[in-house]
Coordinates of N, CA and C and ligand atoms in Angstrom, one line a residue:
X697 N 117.2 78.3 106.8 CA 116.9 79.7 106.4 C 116.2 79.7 105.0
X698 N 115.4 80.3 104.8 CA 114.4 80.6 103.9 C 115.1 81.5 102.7
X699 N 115.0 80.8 101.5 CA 115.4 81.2 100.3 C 115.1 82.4 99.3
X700 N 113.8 82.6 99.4 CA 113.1 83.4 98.6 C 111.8 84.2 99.6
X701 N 111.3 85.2 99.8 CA 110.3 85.3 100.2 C 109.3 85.1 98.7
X702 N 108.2 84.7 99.3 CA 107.2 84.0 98.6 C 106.0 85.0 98.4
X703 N 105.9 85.8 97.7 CA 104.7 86.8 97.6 C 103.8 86.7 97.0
X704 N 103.8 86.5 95.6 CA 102.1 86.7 95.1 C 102.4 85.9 93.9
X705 N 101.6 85.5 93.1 CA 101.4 85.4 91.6 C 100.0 85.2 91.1
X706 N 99.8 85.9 90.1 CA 98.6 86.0 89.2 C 98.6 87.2 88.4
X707 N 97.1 88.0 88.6 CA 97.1 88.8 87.7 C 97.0 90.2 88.6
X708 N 97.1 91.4 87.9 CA 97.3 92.6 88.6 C 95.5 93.2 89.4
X709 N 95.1 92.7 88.5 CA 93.4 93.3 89.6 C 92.6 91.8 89.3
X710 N 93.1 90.8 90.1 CA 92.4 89.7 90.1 C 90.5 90.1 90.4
X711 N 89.6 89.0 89.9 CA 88.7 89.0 90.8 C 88.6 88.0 92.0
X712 N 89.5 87.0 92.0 CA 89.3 86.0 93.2 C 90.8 86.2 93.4
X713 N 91.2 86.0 94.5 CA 92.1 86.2 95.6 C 92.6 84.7 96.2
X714 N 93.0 83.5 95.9 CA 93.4 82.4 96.6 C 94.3 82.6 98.0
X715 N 93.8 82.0 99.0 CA 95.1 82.5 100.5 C 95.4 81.1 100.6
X716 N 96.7 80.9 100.8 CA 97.1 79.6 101.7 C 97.9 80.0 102.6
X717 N 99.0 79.2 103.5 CA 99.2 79.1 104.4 C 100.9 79.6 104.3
X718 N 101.8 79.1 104.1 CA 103.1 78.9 103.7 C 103.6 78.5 102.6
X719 N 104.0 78.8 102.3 CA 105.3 77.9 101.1 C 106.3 77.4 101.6
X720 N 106.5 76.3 100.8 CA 106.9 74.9 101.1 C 108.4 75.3 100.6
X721 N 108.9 73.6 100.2 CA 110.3 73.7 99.8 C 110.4 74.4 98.4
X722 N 109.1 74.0 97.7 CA 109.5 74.4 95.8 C 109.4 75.4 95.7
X723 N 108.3 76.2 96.6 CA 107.7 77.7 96.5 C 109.1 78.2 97.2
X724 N 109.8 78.1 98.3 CA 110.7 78.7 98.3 C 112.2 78.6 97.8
X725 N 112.0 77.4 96.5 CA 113.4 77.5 95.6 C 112.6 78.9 94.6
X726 N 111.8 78.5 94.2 CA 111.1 79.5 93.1 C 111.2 80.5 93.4
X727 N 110.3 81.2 94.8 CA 110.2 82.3 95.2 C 108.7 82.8 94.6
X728 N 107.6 81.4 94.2 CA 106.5 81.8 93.7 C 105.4 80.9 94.6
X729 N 104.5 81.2 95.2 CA 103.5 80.1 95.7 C 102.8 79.5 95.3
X730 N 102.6 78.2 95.7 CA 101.4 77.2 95.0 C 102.5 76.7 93.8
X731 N 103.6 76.5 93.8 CA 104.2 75.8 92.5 C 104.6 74.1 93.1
X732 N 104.0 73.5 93.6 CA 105.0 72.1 94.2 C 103.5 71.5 94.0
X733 N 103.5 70.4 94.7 CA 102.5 69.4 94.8 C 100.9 70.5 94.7
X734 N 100.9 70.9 95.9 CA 99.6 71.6 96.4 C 99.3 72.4 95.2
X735 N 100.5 73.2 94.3 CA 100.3 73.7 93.7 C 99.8 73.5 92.1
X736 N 100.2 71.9 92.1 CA 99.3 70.8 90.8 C 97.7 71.0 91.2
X737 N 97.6 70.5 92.2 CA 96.0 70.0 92.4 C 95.4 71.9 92.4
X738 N 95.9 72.7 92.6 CA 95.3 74.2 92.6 C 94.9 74.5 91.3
X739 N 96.4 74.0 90.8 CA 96.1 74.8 89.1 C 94.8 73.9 88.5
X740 N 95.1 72.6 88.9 CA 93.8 71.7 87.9 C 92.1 72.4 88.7
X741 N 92.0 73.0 89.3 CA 90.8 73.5 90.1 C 91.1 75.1 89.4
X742 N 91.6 75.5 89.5 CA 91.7 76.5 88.7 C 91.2 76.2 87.0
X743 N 91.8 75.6 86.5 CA 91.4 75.5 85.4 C 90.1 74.8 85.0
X744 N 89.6 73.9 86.2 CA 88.1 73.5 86.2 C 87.0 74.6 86.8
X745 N 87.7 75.7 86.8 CA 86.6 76.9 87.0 C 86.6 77.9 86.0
X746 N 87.9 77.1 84.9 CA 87.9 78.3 84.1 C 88.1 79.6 83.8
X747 N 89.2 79.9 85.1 CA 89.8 81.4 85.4 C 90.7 81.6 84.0
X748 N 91.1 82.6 83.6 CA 92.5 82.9 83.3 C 93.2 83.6 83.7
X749 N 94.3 83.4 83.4 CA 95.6 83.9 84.2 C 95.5 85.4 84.9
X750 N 94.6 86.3 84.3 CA 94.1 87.3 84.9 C 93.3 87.5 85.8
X751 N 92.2 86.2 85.9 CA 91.1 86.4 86.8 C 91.9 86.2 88.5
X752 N 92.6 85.6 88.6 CA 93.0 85.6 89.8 C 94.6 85.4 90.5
X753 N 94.2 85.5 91.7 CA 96.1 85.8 92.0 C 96.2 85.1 93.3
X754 N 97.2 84.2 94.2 CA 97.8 83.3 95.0 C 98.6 83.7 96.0
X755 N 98.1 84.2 97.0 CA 99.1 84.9 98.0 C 99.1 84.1 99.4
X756 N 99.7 83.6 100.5 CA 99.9 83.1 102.0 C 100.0 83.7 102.5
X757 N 99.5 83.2 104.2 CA 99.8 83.9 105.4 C 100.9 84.3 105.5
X758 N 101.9 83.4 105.3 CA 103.4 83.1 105.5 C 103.7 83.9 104.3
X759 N 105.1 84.7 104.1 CA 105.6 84.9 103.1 C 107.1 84.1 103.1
X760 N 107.0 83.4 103.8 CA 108.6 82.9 104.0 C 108.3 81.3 104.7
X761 N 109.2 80.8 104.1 CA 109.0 78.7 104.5 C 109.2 79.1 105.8
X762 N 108.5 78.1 106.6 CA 109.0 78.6 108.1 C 110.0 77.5 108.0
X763 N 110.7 77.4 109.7 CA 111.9 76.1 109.2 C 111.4 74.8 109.9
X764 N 111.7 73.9 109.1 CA 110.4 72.3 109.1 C 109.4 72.4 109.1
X765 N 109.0 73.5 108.3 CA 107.7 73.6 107.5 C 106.6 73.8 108.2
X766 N 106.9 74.0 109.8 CA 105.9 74.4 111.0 C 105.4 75.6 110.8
X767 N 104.1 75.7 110.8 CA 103.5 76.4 111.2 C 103.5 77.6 112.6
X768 N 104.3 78.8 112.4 CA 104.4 79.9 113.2 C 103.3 81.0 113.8
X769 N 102.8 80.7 114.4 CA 101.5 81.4 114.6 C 102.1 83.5 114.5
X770 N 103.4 83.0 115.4 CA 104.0 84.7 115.7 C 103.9 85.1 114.2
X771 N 104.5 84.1 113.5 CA 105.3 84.7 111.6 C 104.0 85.0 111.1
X772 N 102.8 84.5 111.5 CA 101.9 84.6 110.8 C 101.4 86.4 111.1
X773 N 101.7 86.6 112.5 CA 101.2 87.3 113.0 C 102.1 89.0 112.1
X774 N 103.1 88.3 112.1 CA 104.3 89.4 111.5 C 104.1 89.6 110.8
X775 N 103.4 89.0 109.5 CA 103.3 88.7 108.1 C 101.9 89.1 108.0
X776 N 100.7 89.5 108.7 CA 99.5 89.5 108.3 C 99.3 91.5 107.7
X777 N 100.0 92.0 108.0 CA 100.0 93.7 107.5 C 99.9 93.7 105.9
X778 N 101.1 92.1 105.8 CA 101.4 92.3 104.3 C 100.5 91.7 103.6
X779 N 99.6 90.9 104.2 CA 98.6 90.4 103.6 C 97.2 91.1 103.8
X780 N 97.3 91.7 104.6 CA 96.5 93.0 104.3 C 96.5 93.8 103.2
X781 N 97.8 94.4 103.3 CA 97.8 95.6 102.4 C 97.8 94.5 101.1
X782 N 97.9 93.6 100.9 CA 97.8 92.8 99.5 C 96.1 92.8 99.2
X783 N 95.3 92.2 100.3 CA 93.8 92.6 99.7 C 93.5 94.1 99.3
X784 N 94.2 94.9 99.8 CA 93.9 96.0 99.8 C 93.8 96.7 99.0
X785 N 95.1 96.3 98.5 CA 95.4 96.6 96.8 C 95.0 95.9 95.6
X786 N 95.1 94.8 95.9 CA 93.9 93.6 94.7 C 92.7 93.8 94.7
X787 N 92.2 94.5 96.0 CA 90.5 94.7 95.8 C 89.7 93.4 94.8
X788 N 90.1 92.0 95.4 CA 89.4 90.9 94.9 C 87.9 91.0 95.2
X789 N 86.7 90.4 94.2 CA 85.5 90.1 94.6 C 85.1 89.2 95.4
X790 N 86.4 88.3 95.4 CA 86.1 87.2 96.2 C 87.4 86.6 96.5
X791 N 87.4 86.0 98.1 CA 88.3 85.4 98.7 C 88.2 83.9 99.1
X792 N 89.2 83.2 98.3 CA 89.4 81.6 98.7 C 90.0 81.5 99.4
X793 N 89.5 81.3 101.0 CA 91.0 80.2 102.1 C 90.9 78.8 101.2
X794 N 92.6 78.2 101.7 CA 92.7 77.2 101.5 C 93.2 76.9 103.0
X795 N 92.3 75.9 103.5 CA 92.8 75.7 104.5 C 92.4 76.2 106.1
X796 N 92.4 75.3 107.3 CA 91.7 76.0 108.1 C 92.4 77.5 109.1
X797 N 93.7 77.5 108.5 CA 94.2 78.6 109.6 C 94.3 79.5 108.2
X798 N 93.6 79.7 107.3 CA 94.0 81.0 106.4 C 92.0 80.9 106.2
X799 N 91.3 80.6 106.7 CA 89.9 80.6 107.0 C 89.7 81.3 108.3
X800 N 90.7 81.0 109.7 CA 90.3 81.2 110.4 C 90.9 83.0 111.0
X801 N 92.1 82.9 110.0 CA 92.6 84.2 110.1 C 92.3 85.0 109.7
X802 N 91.1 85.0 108.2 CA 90.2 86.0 107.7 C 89.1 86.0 108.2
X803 N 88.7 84.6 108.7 CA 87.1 85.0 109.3 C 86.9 84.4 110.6
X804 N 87.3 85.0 112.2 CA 88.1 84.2 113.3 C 86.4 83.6 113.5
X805 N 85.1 84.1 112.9 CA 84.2 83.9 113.7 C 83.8 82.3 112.8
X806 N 84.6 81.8 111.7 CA 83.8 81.0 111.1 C 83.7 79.4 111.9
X807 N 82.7 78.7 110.9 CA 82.6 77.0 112.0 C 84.1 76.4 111.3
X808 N 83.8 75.3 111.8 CA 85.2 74.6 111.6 C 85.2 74.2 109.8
X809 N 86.3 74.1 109.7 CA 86.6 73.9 108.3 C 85.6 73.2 107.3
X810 N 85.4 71.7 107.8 CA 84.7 71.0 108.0 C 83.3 71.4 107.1
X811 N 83.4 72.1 108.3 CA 81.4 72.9 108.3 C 81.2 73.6 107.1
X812 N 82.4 74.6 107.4 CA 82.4 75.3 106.7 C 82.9 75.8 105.0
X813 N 83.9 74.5 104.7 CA 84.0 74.4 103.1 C 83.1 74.1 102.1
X814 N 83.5 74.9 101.1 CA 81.9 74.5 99.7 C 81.0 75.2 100.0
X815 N 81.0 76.2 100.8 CA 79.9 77.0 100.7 C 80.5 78.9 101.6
X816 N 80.1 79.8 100.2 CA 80.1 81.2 100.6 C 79.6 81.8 101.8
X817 N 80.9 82.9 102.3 CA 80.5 83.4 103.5 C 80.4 84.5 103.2
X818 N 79.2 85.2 103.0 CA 78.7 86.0 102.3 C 78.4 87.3 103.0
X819 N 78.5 87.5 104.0 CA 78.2 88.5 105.6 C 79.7 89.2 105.4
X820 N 80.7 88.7 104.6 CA 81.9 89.1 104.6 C 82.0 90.1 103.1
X821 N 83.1 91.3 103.5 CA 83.2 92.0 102.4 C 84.9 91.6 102.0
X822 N 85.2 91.5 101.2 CA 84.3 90.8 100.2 C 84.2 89.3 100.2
X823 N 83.2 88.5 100.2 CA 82.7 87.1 100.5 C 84.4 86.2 100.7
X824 N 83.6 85.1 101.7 CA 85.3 83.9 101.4 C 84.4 82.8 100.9
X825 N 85.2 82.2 100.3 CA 84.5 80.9 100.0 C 86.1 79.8 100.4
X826 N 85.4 79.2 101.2 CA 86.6 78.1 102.3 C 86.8 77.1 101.3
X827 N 88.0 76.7 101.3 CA 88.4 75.4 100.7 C 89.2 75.1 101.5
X828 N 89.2 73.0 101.6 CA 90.3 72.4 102.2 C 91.4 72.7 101.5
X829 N 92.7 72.6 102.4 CA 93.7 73.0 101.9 C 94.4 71.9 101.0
X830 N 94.9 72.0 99.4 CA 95.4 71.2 98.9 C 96.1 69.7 99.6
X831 N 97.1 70.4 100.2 CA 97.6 69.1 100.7 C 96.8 68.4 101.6
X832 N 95.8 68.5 102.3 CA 94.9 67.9 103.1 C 94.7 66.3 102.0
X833 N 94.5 66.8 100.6 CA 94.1 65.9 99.7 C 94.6 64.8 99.5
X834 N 96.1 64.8 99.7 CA 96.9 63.7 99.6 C 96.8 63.0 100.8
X835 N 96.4 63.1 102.0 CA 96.6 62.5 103.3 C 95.2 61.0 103.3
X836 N 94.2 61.9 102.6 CA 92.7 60.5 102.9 C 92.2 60.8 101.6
X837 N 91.4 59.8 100.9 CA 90.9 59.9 99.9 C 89.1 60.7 99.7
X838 N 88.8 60.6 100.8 CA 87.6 61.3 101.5 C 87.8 62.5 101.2
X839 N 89.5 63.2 101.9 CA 89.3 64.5 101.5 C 89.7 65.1 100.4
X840 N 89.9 64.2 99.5 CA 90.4 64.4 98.0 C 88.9 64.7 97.4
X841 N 88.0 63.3 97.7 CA 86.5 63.8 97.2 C 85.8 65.0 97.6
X842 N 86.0 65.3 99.0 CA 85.2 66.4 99.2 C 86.1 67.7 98.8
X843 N 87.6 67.9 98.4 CA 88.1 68.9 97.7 C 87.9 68.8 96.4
X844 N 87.1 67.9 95.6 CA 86.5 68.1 94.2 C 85.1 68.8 94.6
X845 N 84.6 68.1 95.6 CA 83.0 68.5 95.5 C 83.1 70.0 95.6
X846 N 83.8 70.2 96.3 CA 83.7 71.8 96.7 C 84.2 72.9 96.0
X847 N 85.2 72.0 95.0 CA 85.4 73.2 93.3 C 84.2 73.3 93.3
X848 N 83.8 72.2 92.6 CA 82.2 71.9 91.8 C 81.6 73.0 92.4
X849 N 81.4 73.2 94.0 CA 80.5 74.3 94.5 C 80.7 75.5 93.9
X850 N 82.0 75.3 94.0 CA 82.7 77.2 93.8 C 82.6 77.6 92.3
X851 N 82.4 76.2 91.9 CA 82.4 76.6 90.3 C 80.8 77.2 90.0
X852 N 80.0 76.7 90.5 CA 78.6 76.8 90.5 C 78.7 78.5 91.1
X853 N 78.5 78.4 92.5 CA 78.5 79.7 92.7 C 79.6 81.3 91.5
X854 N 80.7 80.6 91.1 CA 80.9 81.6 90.1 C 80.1 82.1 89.1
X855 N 79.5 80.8 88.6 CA 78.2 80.9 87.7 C 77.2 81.1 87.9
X856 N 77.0 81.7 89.0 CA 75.8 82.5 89.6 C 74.8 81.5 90.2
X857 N 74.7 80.4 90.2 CA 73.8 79.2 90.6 C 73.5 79.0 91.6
X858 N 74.6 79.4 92.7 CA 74.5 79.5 94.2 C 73.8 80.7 95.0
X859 N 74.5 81.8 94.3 CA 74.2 83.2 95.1 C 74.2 84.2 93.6
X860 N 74.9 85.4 93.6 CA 74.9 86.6 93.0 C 76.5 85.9 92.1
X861 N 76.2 86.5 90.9 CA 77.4 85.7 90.3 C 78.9 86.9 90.8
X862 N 80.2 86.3 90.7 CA 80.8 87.6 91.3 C 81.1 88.4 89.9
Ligands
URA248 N1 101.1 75.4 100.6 C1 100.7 76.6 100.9 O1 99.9 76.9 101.8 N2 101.3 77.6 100.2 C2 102.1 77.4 99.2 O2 102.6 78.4 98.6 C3 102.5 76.1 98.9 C4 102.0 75.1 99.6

């Protein structure tokens, strides 16, 4: 059974919006997301884009660990109102998935993760810009590189280099 429901953390009118998937075991001793492993490698990208603590906020599909850490398509389903009404109310400029089912849940029409991380989807209001999902990083070293290259992108596009700065 699940300890904490896991809701948000950041700032009150972020301009970027981070989504992941679930919280894990730390996030649901905490009761905060993104605090465990996944949530080392976030903050260091975070701080290589040079947010502060205001510019942005950390919310999942999932608000609750599912149990052995599986992925519930239903929970997801249960839980998506509240992730609604969470953009709704953040009114972020911009939206980071992490990951391919919090990519594919905001944008069912996008290419595969693959394809489609490191680069803004811009036809969306307000834009996503896809990232692999942290933990992906620990699994191959490949996708540890291509989860730096693709800050690098996001950092660039914040600095207006890519597209319209947000
Ligand atoms: N992975 C997620 O997707 N969310 C968390 O909060 C922690 C790890």
């Amino acid at each position: 059974m699940r300890r904490h429901a896991v809701v948000y953390r950041g700032g009150t009118a972020p301009a970027i919006v981070f989504v992941g998937e679930a919280p894990g075991r730390e996030e649901d001793a905490q009761g905060i997301p993104f605090v465990g492993r996944s949530g080392h490698l976030l903050d260091e990208a975070i701080a290589t884009l040079r947010l502060a603590p205001d510019d942005f906020g950390i919310v999942n599909l999932l608000k609750c660990r599912p149990p052995d850490n599986r992925f519930d398509p239903r929970a997801a389903a249960t839980c998506r109102p509240f992730l609604d009404r969470q953009l709704a109310l953040l009114r972020p400029r911009l939206v980071v998935t992490l990951g391919a089912r919090a990519l594919r849940s905001l944008d069912p029409e996008a290419p595969s993760l693959l394809r489609a991380a490191g680069a803004p989807r811009t036809d969306r209001a307000p834009p996503i810009f896809p990232l692999l999902h942290p933990a992906a990083t620990f699994r191959a070293r490949a996708w540890r590189q291509r989860w730096e290259a693709d800050v690098v992108r996001l950092e660039q596009y914040l600095r207006g280099s890519l597209g319209k700065p947000i």
